[in-house]
PDB file of C-alpha atoms in Angstrom:
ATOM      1  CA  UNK A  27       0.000   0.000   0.000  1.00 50.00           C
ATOM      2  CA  UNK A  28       3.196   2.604   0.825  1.00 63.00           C
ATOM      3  CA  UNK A  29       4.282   1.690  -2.450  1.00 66.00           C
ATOM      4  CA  UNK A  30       1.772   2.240  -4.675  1.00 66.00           C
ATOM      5  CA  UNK A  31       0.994   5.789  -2.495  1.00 61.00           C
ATOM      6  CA  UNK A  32       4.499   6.737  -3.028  1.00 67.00           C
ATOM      7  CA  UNK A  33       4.459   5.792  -6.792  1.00 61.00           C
ATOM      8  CA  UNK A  34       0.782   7.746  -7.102  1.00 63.00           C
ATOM      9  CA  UNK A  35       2.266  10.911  -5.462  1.00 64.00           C
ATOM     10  CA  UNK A  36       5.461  10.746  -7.785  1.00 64.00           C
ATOM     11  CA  UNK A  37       3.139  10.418 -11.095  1.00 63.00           C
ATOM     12  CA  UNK A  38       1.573  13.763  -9.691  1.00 65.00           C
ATOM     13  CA  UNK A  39       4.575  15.419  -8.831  1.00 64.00           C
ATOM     14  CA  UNK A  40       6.361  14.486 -12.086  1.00 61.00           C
ATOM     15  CA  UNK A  41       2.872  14.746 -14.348  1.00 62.00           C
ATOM     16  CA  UNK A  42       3.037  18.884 -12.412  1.00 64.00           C
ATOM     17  CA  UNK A  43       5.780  19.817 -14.269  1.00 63.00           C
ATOM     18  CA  UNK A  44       3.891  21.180 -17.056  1.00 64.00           C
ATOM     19  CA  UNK A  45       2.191  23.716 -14.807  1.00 68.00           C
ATOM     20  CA  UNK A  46       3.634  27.151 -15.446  1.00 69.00           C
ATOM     21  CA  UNK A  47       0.855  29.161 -13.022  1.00 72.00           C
ATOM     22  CA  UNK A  48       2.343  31.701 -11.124  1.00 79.00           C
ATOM     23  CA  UNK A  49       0.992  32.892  -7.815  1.00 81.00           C
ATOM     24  CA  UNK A  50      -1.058  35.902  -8.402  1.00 85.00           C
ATOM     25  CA  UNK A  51      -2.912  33.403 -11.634  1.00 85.00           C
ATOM     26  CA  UNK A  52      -3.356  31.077  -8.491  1.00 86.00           C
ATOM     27  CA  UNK A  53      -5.417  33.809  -6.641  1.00 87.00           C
ATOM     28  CA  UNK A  54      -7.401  34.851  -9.841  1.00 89.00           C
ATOM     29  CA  UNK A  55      -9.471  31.723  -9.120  1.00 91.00           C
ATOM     30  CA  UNK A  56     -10.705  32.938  -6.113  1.00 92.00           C
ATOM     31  CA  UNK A  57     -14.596  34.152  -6.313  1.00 90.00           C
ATOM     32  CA  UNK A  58     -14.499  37.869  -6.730  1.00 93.00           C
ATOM     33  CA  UNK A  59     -17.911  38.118  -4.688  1.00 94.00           C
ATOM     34  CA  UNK A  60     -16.275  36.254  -2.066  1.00 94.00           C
ATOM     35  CA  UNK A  61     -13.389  38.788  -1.859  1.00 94.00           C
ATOM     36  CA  UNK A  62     -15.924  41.665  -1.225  1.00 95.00           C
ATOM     37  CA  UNK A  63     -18.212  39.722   0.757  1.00 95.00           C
ATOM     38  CA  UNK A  64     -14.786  39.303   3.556  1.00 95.00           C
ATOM     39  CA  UNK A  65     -14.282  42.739   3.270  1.00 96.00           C
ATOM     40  CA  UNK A  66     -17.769  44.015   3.802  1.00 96.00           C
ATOM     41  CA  UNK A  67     -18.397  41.884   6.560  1.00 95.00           C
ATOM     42  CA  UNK A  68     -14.529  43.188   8.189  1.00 95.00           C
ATOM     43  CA  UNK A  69     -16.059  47.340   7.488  1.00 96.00           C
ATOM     44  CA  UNK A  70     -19.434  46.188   9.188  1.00 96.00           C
ATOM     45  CA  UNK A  71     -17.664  44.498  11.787  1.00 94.00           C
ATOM     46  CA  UNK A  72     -15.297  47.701  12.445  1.00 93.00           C
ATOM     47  CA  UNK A  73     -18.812  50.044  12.233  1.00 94.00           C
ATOM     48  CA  UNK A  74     -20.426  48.012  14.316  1.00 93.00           C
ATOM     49  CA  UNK A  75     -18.081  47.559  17.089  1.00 90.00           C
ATOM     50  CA  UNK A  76     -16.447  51.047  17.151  1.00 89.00           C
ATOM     51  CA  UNK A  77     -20.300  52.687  17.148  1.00 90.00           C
ATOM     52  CA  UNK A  78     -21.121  50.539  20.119  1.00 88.00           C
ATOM     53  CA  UNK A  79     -18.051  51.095  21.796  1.00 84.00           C
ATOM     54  CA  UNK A  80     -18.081  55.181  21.510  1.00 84.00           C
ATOM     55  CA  UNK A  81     -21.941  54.338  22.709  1.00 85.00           C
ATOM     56  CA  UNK A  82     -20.687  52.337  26.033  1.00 83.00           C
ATOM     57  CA  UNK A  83     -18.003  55.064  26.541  1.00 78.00           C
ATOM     58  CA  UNK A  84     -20.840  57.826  26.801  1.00 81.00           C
ATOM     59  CA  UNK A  85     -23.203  56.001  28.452  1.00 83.00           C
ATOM     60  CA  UNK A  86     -20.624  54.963  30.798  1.00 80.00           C
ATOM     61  CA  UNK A  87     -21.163  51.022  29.691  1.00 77.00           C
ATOM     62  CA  UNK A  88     -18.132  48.147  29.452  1.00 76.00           C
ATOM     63  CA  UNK A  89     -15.811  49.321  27.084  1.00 75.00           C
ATOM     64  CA  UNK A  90     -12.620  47.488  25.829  1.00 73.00           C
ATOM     65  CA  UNK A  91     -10.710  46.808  26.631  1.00 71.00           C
ATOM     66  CA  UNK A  92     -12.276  46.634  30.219  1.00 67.00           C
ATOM     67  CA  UNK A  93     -10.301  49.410  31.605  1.00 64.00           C
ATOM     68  CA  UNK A  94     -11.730  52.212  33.077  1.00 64.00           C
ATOM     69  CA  UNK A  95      -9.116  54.501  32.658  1.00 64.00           C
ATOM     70  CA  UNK A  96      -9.382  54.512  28.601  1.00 62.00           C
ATOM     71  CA  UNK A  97     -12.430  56.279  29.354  1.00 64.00           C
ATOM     72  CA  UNK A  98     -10.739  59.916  29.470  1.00 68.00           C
ATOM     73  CA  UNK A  99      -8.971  58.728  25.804  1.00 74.00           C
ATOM     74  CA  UNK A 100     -11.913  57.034  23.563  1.00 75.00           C
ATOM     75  CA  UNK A 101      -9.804  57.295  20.249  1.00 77.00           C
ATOM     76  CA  UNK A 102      -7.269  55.110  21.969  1.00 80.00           C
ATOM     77  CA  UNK A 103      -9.667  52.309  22.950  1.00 79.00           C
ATOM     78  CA  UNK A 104     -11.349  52.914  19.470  1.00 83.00           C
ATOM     79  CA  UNK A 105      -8.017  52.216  18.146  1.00 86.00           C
ATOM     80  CA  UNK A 106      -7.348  49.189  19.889  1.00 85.00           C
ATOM     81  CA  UNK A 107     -10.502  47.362  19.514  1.00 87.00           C
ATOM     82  CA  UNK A 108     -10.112  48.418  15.653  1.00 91.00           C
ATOM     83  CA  UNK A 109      -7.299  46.571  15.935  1.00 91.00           C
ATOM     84  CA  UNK A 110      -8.250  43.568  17.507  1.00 91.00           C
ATOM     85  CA  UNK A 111     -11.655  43.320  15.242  1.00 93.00           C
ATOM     86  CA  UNK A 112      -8.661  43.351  11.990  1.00 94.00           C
ATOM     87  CA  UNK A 113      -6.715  40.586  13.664  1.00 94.00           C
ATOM     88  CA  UNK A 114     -10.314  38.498  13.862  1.00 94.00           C
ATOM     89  CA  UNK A 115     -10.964  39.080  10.649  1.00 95.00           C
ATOM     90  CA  UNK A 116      -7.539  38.618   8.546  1.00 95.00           C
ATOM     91  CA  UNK A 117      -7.887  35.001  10.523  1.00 92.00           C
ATOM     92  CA  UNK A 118     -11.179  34.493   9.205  1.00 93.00           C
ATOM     93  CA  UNK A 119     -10.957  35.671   6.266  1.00 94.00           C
ATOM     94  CA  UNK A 120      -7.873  34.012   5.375  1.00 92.00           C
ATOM     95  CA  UNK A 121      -9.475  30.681   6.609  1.00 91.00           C
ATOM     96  CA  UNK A 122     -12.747  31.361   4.259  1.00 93.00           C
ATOM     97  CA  UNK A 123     -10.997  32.227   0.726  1.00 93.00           C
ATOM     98  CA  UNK A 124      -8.824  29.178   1.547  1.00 92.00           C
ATOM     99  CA  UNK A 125     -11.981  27.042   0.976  1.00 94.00           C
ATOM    100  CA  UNK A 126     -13.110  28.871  -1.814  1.00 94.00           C
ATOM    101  CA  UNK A 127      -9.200  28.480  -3.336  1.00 94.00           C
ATOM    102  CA  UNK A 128     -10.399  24.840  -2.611  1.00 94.00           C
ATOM    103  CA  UNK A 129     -13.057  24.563  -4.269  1.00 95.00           C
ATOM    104  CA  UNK A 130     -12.353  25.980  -7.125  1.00 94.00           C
ATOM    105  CA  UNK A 131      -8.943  24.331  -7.878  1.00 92.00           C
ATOM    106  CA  UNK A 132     -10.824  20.890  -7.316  1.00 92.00           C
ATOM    107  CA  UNK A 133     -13.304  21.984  -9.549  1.00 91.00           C
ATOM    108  CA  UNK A 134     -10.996  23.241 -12.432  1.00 88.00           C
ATOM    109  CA  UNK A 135      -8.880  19.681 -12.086  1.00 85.00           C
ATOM    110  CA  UNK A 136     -12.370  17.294 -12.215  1.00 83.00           C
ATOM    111  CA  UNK A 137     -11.574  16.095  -8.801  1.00 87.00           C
ATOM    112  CA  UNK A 138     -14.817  15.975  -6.055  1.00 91.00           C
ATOM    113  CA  UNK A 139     -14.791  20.162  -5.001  1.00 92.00           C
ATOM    114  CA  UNK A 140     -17.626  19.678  -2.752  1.00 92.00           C
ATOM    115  CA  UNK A 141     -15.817  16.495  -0.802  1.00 93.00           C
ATOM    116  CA  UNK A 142     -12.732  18.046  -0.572  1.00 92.00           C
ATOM    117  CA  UNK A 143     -13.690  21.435   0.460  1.00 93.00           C
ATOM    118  CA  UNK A 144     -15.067  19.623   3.276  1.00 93.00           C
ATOM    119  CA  UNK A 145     -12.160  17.720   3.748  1.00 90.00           C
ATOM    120  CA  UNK A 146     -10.347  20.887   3.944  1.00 91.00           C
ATOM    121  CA  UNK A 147     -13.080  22.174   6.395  1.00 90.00           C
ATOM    122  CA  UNK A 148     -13.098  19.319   8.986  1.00 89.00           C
ATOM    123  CA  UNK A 149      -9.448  19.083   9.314  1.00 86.00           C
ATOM    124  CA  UNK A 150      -8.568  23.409   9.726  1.00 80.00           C
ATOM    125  CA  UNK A 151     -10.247  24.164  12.485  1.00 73.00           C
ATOM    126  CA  UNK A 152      -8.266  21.453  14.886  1.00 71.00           C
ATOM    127  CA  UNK A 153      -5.185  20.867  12.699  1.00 74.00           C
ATOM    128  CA  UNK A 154      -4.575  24.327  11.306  1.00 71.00           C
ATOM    129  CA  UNK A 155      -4.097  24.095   7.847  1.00 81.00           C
ATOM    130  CA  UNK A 156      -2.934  20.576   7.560  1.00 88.00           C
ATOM    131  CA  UNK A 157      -6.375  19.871   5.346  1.00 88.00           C
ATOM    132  CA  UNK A 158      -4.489  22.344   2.845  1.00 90.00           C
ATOM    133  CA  UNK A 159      -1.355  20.954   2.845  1.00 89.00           C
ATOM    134  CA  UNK A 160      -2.980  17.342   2.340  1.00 88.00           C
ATOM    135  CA  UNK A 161      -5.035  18.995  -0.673  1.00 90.00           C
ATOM    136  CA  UNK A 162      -1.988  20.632  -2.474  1.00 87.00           C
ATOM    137  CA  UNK A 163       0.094  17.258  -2.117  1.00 83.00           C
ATOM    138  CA  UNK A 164      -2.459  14.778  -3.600  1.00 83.00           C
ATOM    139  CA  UNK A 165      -3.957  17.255  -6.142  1.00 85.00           C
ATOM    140  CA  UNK A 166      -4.728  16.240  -9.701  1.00 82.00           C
ATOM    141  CA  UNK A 167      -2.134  18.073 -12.393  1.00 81.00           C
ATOM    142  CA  UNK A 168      -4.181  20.727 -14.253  1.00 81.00           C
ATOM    143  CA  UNK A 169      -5.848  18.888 -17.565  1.00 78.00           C
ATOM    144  CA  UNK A 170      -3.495  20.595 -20.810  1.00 77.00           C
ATOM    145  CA  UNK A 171      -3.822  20.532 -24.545  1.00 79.00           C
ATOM    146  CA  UNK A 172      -2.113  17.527 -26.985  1.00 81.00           C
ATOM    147  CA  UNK A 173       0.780  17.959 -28.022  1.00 75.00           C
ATOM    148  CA  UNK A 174      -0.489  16.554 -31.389  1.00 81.00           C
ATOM    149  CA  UNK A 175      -3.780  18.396 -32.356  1.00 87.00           C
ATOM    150  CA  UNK A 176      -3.996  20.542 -29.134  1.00 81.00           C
ATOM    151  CA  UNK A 177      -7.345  18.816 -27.740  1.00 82.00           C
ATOM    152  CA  UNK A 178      -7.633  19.446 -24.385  1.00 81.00           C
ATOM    153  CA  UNK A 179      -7.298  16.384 -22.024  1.00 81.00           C
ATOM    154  CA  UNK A 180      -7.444  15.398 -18.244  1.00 76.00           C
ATOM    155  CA  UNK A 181      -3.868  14.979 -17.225  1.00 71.00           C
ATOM    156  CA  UNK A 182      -5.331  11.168 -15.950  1.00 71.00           C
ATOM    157  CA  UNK A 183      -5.548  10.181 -19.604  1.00 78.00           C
ATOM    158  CA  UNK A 184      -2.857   7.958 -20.992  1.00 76.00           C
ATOM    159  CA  UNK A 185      -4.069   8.371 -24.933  1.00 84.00           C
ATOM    160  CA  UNK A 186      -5.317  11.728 -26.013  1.00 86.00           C
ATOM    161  CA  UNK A 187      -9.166  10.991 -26.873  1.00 86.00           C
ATOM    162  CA  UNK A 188      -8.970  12.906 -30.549  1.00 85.00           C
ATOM    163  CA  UNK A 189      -5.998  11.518 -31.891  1.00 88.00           C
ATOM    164  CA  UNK A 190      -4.334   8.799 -30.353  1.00 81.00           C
ATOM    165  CA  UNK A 191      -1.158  10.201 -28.813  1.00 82.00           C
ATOM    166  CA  UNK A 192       0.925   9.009 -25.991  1.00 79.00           C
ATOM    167  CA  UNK A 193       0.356  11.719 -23.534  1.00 75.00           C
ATOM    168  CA  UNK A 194       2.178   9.836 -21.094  1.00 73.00           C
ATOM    169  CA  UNK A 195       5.435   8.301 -22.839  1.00 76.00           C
ATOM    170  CA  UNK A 196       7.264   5.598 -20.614  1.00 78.00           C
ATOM    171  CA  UNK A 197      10.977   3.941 -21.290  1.00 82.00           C
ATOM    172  CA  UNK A 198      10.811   0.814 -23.472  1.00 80.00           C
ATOM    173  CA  UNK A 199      13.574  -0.405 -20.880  1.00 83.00           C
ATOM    174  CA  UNK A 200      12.376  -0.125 -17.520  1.00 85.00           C
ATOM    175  CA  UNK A 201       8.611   1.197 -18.491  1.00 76.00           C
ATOM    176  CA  UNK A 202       8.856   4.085 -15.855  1.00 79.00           C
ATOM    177  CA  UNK A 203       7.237   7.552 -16.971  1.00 74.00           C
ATOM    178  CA  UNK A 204       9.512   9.920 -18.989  1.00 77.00           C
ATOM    179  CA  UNK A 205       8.762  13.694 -20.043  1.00 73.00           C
ATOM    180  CA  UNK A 206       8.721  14.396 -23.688  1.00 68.00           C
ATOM    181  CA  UNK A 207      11.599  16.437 -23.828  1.00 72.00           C
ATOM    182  CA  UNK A 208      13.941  13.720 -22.058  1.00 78.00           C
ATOM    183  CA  UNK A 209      16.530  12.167 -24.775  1.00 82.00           C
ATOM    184  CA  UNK A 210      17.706   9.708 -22.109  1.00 84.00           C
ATOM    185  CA  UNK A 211      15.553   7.848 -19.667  1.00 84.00           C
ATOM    186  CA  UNK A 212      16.407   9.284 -15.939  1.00 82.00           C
ATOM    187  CA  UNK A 213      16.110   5.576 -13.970  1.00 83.00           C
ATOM    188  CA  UNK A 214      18.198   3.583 -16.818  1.00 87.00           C
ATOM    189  CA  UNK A 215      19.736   6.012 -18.930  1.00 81.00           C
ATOM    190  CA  UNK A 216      18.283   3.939 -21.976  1.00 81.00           C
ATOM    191  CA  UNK A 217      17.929   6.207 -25.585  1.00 80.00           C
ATOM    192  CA  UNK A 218      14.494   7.681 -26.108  1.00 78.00           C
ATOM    193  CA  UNK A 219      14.554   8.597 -29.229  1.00 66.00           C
ATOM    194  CA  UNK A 220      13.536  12.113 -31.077  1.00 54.00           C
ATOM    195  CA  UNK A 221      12.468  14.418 -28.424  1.00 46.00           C
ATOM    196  CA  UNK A 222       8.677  16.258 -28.513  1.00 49.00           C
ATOM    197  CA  UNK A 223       7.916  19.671 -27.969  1.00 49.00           C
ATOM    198  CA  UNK A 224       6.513  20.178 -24.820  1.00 46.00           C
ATOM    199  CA  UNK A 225       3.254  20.942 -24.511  1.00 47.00           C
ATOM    200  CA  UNK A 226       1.917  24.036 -22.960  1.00 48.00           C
ATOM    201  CA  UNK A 227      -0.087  24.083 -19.525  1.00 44.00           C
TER     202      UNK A 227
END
């Protein structure tokens, strides 16, 4: 079973290679009305809280943070439960555009978004982020065009549907995966032949 994990997760890493996304493409994914819901909710949060705050300072109510002294200075304790409401929400909002990151990345590699969004869920509350990491280690390779007549296909495929070409090219010698660019096999060194151009993510 540790075997044929281990050989799974080095068909993914090695089948990655043709990604070229950068970072900031990454975060394009993300639902715009997502973004803007987090940050509506964060200048609602800050209205909210400040307005009741100034209220409690007036009406001589608990104010925070709980001292009674900040009562002379109410920009100060403005200013630090401003801050404290930003540190809240950079957490949460961090924690909820990581599931729609999820989500849509599944989604976009025809893996199961909804099951491993809540994968992702479960797990980040009590372990952090460790759902993430799991999700980014096991992750399908982005599906890419063929080389030959540029259909695109599921990086899972083995034969490109339209025309019959060996997506996934293996030694004749030891039958381990080789790119398409490789003149000499990396595990036995045998001759591959004429190298293809490779194809673009």
């Amino acid at each position: 079973m540790s075997d044929a994990w281990n050989e799974r997760l080095r068909l993914i890493r090695f089948r990655r290679k043709r990604e070229r996304s950068t970072f900031r493409e990454e975060l394009r994914i993300l639902p715009k009305w997502l973004v803007w819901t987090c940050v509506g909710l964060y200048i609602l949060a800050l209205i909210i809280g400040v307005g009741v705050n100034v209220h409690n300072i007036q009406t001589n109510g608990p104010i925070f943070p709980g001292d009674d002294s900040l009562r002379s200075e109410p920009g100060l304790s403005c200013l630090g439960l401003a801050g404290a409401i930003t540190g809240v929400s950079v957490f949460l909002t961090i924690f909820i555009l990581t599931m729609g990151y999820v989500y849509r990345d599944a989604k976009r590699r025809d893996m199961h978004a909804g099951l491993w969004t809540l994968l992702v869920l479960i797990l980040s509350p009590a372990y952090l982020f460790i759902g993430l990491i799991i999700y980014l280690l096991v992750r399908e390779p982005l599906p890419y065009a063929c080389p030959q007549c540029a259909t695109p296909v599921s990086a899972r495929f083995n034969f490109c549907p339209g025309c019959k070409c060996n997506l996934h090219p293996a030694c004749p010698q030891c039958q381990r995966e080789v790119s398409d660019t490789d003149k000499f096999c990396p595990y036995c060194a045998s001759e591959l032949g004429q190298p293809k151009p490779a194809p673009t993510a």
